[in-house]
Coordinates of C-alpha atoms and ligand atoms in Angstrom, one line a residue:
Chain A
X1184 CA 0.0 0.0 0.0
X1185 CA 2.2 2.8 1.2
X1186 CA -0.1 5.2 -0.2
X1187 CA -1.9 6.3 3.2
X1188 CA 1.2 7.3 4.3
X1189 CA 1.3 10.5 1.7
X1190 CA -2.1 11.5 4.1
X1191 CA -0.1 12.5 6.9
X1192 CA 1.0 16.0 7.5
X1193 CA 2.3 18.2 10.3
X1194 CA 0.5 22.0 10.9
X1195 CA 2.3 24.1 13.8
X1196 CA 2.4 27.4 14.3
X1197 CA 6.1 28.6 15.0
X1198 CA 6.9 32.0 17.3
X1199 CA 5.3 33.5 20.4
X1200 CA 2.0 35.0 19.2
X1201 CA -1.1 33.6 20.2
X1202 CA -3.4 33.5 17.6
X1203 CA -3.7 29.8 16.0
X1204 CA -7.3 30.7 13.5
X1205 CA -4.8 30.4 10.6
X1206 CA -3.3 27.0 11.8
X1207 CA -6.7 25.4 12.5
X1208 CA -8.5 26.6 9.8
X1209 CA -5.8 25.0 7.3
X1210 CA -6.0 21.8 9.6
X1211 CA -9.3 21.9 9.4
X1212 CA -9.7 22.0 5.4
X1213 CA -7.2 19.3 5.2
X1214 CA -8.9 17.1 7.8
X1215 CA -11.9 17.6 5.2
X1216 CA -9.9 16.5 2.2
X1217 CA -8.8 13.5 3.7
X1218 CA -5.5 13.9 5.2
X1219 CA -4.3 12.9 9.0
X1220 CA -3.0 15.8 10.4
X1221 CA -0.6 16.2 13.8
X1222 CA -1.7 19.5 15.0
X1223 CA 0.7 20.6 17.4
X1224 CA -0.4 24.1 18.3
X1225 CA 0.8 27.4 19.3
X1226 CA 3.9 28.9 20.1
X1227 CA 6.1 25.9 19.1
X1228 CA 10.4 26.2 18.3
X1229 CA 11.7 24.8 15.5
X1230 CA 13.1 22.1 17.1
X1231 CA 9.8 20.8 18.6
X1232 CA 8.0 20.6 15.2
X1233 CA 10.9 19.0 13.1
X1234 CA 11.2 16.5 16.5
X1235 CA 7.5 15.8 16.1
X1236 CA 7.6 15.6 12.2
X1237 CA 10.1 12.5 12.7
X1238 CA 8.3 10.9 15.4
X1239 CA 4.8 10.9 13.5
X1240 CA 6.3 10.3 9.8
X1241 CA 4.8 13.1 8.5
X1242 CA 4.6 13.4 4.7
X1243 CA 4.8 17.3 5.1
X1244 CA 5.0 20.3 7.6
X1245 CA 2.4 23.4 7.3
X1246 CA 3.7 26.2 9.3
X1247 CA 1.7 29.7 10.0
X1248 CA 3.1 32.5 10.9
X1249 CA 1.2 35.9 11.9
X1250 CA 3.9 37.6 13.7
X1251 CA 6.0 38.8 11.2
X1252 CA 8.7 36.6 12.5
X1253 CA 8.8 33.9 9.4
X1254 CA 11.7 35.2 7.4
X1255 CA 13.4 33.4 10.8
X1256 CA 11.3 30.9 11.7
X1257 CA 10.2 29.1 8.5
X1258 CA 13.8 28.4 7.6
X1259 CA 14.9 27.7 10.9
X1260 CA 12.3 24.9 10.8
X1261 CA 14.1 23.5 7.5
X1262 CA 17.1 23.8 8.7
X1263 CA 15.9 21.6 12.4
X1264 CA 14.3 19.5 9.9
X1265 CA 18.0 18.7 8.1
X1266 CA 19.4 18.3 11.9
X1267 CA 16.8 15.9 12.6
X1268 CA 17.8 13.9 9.9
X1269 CA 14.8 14.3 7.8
X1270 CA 15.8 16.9 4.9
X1271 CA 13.3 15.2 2.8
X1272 CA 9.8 16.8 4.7
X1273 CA 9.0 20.0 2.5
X1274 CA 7.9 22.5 4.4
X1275 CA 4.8 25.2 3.8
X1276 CA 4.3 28.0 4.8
X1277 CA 0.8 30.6 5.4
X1278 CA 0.7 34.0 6.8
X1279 CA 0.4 38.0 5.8
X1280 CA 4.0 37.5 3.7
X1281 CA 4.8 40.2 1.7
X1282 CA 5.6 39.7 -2.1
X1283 CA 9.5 40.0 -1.9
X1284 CA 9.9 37.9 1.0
X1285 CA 7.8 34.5 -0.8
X1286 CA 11.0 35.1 -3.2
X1287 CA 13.4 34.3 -0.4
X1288 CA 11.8 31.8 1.6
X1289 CA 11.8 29.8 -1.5
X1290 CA 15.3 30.0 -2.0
X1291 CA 15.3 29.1 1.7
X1292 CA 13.6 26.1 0.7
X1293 CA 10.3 26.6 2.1
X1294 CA 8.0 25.0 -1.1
X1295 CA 5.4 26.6 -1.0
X1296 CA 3.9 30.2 0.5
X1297 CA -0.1 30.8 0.8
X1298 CA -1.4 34.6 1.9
X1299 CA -4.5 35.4 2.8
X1300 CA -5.9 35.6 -0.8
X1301 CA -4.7 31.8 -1.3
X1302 CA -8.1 30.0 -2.2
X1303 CA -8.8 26.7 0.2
X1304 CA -8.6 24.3 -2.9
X1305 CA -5.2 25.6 -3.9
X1306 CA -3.9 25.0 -1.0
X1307 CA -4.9 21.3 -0.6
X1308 CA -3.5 20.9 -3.9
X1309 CA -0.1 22.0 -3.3
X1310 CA -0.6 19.9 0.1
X1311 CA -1.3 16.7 -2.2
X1312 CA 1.8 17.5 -4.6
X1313 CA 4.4 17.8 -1.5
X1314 CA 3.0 15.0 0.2
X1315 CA 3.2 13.1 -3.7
X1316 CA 6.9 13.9 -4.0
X1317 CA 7.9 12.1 -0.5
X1318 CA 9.3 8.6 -1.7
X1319 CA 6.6 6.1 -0.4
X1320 CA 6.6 5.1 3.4
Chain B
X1433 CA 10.9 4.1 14.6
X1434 CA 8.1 6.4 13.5
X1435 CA 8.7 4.9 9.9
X1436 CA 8.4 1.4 11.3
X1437 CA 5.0 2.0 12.8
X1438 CA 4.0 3.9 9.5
X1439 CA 4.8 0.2 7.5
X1440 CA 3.0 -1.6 10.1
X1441 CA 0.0 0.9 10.0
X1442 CA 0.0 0.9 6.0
X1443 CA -0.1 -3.1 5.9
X1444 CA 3.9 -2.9 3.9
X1445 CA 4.9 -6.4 3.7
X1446 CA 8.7 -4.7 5.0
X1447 CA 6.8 -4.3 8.5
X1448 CA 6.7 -8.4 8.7
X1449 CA 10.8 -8.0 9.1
X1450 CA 10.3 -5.3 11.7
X1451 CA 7.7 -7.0 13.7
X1452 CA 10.0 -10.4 14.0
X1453 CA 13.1 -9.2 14.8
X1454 CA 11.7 -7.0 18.3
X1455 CA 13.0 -7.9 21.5
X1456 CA 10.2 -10.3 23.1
X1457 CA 12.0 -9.6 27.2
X1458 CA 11.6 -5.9 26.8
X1459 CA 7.8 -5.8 25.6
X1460 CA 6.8 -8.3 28.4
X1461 CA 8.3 -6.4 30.9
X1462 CA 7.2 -3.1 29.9
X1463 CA 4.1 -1.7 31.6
X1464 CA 1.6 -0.6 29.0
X1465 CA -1.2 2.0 30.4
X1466 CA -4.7 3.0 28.8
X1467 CA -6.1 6.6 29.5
X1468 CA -9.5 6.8 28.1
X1469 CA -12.7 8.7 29.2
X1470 CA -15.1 11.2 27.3
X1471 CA -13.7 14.2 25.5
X1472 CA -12.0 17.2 27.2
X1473 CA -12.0 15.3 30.6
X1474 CA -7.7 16.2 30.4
X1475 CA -6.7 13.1 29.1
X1476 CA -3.6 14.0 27.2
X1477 CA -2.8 17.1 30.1
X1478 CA -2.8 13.8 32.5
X1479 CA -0.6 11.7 29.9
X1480 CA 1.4 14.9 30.3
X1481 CA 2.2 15.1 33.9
X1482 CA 2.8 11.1 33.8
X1483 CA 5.3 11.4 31.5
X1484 CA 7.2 14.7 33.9
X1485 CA 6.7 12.2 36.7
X1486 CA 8.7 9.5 35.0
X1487 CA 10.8 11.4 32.8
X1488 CA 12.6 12.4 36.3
X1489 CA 13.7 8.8 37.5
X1490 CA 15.1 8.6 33.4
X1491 CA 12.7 6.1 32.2
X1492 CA 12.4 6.0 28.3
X1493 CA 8.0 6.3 27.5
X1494 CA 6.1 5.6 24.5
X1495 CA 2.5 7.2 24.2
X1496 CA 0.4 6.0 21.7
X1497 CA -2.1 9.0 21.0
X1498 CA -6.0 7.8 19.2
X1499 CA -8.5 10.0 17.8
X1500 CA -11.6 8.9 15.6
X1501 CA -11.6 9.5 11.7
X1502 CA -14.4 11.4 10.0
X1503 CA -16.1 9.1 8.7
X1504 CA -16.9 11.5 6.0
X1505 CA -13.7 12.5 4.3
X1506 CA -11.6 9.4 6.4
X1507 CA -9.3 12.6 7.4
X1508 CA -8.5 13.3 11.4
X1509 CA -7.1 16.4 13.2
X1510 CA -4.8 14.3 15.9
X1511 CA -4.3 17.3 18.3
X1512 CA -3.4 14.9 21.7
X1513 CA 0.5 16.5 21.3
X1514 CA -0.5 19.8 22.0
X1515 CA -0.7 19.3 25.8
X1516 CA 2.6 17.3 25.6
X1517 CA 4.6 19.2 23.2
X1518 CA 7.3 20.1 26.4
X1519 CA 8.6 16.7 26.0
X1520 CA 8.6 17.4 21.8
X1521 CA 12.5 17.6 22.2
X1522 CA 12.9 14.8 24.4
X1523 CA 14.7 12.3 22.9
X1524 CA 13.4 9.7 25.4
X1525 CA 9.6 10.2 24.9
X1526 CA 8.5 8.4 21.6
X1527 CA 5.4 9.8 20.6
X1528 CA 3.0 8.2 18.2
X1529 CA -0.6 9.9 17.2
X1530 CA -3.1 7.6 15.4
X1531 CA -6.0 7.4 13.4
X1532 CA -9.1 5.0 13.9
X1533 CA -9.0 4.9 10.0
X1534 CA -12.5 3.6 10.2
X1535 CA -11.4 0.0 10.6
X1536 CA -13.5 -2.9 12.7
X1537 CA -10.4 -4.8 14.3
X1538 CA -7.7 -3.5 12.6
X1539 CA -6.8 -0.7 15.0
X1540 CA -6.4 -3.2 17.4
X1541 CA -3.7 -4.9 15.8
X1542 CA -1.9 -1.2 14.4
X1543 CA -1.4 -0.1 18.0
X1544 CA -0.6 -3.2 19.2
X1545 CA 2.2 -3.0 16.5
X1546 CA 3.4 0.6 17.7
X1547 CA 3.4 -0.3 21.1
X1548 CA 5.6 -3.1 20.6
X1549 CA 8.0 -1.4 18.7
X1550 CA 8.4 1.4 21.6
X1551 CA 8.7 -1.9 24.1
X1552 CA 11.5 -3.0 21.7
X1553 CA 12.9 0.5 21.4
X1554 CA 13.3 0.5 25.3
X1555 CA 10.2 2.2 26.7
X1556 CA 9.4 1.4 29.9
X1557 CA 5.9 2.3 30.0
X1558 CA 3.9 3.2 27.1
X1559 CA 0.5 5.1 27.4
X1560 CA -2.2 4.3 24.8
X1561 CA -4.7 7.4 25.1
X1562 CA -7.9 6.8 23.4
X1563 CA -11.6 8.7 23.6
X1564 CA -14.2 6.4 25.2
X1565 CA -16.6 6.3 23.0
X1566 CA -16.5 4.2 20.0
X1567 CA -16.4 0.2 20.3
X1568 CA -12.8 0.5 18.1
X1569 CA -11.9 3.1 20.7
X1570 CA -12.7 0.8 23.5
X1571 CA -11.1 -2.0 22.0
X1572 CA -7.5 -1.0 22.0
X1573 CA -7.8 -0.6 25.9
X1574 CA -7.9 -4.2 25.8
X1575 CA -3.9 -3.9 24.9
X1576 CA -3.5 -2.2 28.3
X1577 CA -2.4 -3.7 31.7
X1578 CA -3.6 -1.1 34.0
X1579 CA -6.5 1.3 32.7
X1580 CA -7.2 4.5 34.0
X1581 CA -10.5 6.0 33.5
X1582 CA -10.5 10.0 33.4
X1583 CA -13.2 12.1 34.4
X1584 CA -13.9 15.8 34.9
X1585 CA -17.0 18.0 36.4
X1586 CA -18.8 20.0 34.4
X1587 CA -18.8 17.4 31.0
X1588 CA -22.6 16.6 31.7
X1589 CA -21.8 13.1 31.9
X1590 CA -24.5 11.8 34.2
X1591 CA -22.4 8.5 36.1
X1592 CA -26.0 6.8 36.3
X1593 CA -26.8 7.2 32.9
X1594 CA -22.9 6.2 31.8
X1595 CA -22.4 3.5 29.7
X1596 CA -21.7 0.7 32.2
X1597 CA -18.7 -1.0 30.3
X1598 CA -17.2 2.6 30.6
X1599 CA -16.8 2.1 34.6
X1600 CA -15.9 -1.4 34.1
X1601 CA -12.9 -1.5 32.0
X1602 CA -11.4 1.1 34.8
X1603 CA -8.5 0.0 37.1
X1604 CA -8.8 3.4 38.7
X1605 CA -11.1 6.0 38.3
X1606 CA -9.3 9.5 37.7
X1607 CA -10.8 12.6 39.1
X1608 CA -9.6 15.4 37.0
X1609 CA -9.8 19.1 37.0
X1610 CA -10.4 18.8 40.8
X1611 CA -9.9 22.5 40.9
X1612 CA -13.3 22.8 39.1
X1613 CA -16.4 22.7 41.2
X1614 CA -18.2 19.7 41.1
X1615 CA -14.9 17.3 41.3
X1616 CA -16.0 16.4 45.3
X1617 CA -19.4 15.3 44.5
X1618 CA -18.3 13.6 41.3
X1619 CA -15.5 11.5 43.4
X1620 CA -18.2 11.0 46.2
X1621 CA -21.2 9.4 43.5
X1622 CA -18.4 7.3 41.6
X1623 CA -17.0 6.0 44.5
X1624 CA -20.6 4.9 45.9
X1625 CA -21.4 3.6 42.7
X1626 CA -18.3 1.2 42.9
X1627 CA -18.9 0.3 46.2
X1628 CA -21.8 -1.3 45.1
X1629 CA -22.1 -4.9 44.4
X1630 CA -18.4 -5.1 44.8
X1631 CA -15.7 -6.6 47.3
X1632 CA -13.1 -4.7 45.8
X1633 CA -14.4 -1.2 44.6
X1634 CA -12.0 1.0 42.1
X1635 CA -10.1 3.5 43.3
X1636 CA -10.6 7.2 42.8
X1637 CA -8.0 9.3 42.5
X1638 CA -8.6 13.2 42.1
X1639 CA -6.1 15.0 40.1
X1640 CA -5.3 18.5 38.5
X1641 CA -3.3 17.9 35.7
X1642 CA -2.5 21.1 34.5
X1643 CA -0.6 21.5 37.4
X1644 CA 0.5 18.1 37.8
X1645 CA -1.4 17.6 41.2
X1646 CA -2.2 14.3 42.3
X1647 CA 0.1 12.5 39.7
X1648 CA 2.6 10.9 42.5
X1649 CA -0.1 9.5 44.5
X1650 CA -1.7 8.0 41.1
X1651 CA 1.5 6.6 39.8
X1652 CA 2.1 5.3 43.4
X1653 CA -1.0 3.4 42.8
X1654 CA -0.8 2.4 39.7
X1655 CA 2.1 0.7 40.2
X1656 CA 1.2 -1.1 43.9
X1657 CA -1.6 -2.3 41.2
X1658 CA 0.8 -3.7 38.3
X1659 CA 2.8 -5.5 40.8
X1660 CA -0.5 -7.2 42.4
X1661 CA -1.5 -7.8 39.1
X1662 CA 2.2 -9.4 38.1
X1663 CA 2.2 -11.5 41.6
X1664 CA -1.3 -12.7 40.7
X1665 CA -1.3 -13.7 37.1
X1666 CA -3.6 -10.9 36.6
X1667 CA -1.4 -9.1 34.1
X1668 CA -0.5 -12.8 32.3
X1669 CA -4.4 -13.3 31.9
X1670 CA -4.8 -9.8 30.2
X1671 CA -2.0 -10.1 27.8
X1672 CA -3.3 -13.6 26.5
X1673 CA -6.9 -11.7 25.8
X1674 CA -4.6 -9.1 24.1
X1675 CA -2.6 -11.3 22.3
X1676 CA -5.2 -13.2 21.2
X1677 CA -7.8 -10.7 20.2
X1678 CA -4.8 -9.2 17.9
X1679 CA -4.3 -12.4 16.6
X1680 CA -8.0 -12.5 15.9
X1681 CA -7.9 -8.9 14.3
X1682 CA -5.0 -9.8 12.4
X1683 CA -6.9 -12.9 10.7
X1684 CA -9.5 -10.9 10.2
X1685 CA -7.1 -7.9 8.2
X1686 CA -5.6 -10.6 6.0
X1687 CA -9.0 -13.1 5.2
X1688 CA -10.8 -9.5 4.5
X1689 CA -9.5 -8.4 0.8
X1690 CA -9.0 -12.4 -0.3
X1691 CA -12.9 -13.1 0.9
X1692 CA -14.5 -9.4 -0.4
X1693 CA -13.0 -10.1 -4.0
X1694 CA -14.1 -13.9 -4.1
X1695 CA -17.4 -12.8 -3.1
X1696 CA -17.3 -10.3 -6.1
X1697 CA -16.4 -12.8 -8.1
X1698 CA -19.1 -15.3 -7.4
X1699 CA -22.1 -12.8 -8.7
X1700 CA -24.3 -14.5 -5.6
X1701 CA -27.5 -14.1 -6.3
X1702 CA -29.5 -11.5 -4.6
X1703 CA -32.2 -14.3 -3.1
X1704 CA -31.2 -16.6 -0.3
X1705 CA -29.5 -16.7 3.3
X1706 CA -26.0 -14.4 3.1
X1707 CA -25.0 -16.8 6.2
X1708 CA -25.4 -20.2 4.5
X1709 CA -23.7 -18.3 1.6
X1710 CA -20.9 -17.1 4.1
X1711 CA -20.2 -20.6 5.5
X1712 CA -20.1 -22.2 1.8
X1713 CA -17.2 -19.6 0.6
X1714 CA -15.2 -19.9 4.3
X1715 CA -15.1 -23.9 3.9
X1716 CA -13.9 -23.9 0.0
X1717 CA -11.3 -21.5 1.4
Ligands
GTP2842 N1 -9.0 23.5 35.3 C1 -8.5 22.4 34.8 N2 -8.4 22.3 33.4 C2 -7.8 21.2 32.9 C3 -7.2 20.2 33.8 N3 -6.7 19.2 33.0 C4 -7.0 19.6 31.7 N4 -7.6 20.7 31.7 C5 -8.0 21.5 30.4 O1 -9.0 20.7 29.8 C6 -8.9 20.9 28.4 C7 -8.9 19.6 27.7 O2 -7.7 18.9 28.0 P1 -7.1 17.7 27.2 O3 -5.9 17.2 27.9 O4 -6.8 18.1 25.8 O5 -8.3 16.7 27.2 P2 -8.4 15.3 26.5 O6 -9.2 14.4 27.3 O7 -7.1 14.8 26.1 O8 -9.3 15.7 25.2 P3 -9.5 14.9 23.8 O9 -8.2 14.3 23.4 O10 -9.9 16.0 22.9 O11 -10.5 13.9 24.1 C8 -7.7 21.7 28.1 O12 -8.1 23.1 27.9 C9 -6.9 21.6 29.4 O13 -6.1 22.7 29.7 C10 -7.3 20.4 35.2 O14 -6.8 19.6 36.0 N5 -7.9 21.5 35.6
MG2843 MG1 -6.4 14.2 24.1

């Protein structure tokens, strides 16, 4: 089988501000489209979510970010990811991101970047393709 | 090890490999204990404060973490790492969260899998949290040694009106949020309800896990418990109705995709008894 697998995805919320509506409304959708996801919550390091990613096998990570704080925490959590021995997770990323900084957190090797505007459907799709390009578990 | 529990949850024929080469003494002597109870009761907060507890006298733990599918989309939000995510970093707390994926048996035989593993990986005690509510749900307690039932005021949870195998599976009843009003009388009816019609009534322990209160005195008892239940055969008794309800869930995994297609196959027609038709396909098999 090793399809099910490809279901299972990570959403935390990185940082020290409280507000998780972002983070549970993208668990939420995805929960509705079928996948398995590990919600860890608020006010998680970097360190905590790629440790959890490893434990739970995760497919993928989701990360949200309101603070204003991602250009530091959204590659800090690929770069725990590489520590943790798992440079294969992509990572995603959701927030108020301005236009020149989705440039560089690309480059950083975040795959993906959703705003505000980002309809639901698109979203779950880009979901699908990361979790798609993990070899099978 | 998350990867070998993913093969053994996915069915992988790799996981057979896995699953034969785990370390037999470690998993019998490892102490494996069910939290269940209704929603919010402070389940996973509990399994939180247990693992502090532990963690301080260096024993490795394994928590295996259910929540129910939606039936609907088959997706699940497994959200029981939020109260524990302290011990995220901890190398020596192996943390597994898990689906119901809808299956009859077959979640039986999944955690059973996991927990073995973290046996075989050195965990001294592994937790299997699960809602009490479904009959899957209620099942995979049946892997457990000890059970605690949790509890809180306030969740309108009438202990008359409770589903009575609820109370039963219970080794000790778990008071929690005893901070919240209501926590007294809630002790005082379950403990009158236990008294009656038995020699032996459950404990109740009262608790406040978000600030770890009353989590010695449970583990204390909890483990004067295991080692009645190790002296007495107790514990030997449960794991053979574990081992062989997994054995029984396992059949039951394999025989299902070989029987649904040969059914399929045969075109039945619609008329007649499906149980004569049943026993005709099991003996050709
Ligand atoms: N006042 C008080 N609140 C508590 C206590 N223990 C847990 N809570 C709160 O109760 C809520 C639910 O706690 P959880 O530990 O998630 O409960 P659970 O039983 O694991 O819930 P599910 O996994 O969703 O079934 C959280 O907001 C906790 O902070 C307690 O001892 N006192
Ligand atoms: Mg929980």
């Amino acid at each position: 089988m090793g399809t099910a697998q490809r279901n299972r995805v990570l959403i935390g919320k990185p940082g020290l501000d409280g507000h998780d509506r972002g983070a549970k409304f993208i668990a939420q959708a995805l929960r509705d489209a079928g996948f398995e996801v590990v919600y860890t919550g608020i006010r998680r390091s970097p360190e905590e979510i790629a440790a959890a990613a490893v434990q739970e096998d995760v497919a993928a990570v989701g990360l949200s970010s309101l603070s204003g704080a991602h250009m530091r925490l959204f590659p800090a959590v690929v770069e725990a990811l590489k520590k943790a021995g798992a440079p294969d997770i992509p990572v995603l990323g959701g927030g108020v991101i301005p236009e020149e900084d989705i440039v560089a957190l690309k480059e950083a090797g975040i795959v993906e970047i959703f705003t505000p505007g980002t309809p639901i459907d698109t979203i779950i799709s880009a979901y699908r393709a990361a979790c798609e390009k993990q070899p099978p578990g | 090890m998350g990867r070998a529990i993913s093969l053994v949850e996915n069915g992988a024929e790799s996981a057979e490999i896995i699953l034969a080469s785990l370390d037999e003494d470690l998993i019998s002597q490892a102490t494996i204990l069910g939290i269940t109870g209704p929603p919010g009761a402070g389940k996973s907060t509990l399994t939180n404060g247990i693992i502090s507890q532990l963690r301080q006298s260096r024993k490795r733990i394994g928590i295996v973490a259910v929540d129910p599918s939606s039936p609907i989309s088959g997706g699940a939000i497994l959200g029981d790492r939020i109260r524990m995510m302290q011990h995220a970093t901890d190398q020596d707390v192996v943390m597994r969260s898990m689906a119901t994926r809808g299956r009859l048996g077959g979640l039986c035989a999944t955690a059973g899998a996991a927990v073995r593993i973290m046996a075989s990986c050195g965990c001294s005690t592994i937790i299997i949290e699960t809602v009490g509510v479904g009959q899957s749900e209620m099942d995979i307690i049946s892997l457990a040694d000890i059970t605690l039932l949790v509890l809180a005021p306030g969740l309108g949870d009438d202990i008359q009106a409770m589903k009575a195998g609820l109370l039963e599976v219970a080794d000790i009843l778990v008071v929690n949020k005893a901070d919240c009003r209501g926590a007294d009388t809630l002790a005082m009816d379950l403990e009158a309800v236990t008294r009656k019609g038995s020699a032996e009534p459950t404990q109740v322990c009262m608790t406040v896990a978000t600030e770890g209160k009353g989590i010695a005195e449970l583990l204390e008892r909890i483990d004067t418990l295991d080692s009645a239940h190790r002296d007495s055969g107790e514990r030997q008794k449960r794991r053979r109705g574990a081992h062989d309800q997994e054995v029984l869930d396992w059949c039951l995994e394999i025989l299902r995709p070989t029987l649904k297609s040969e059914i399929t196959k045969r075109k039945l027609p619609l008329l007649g008894d499906p149980r004569r038709k049943a026993k005709e396909i099991l003996q050709e098999q």
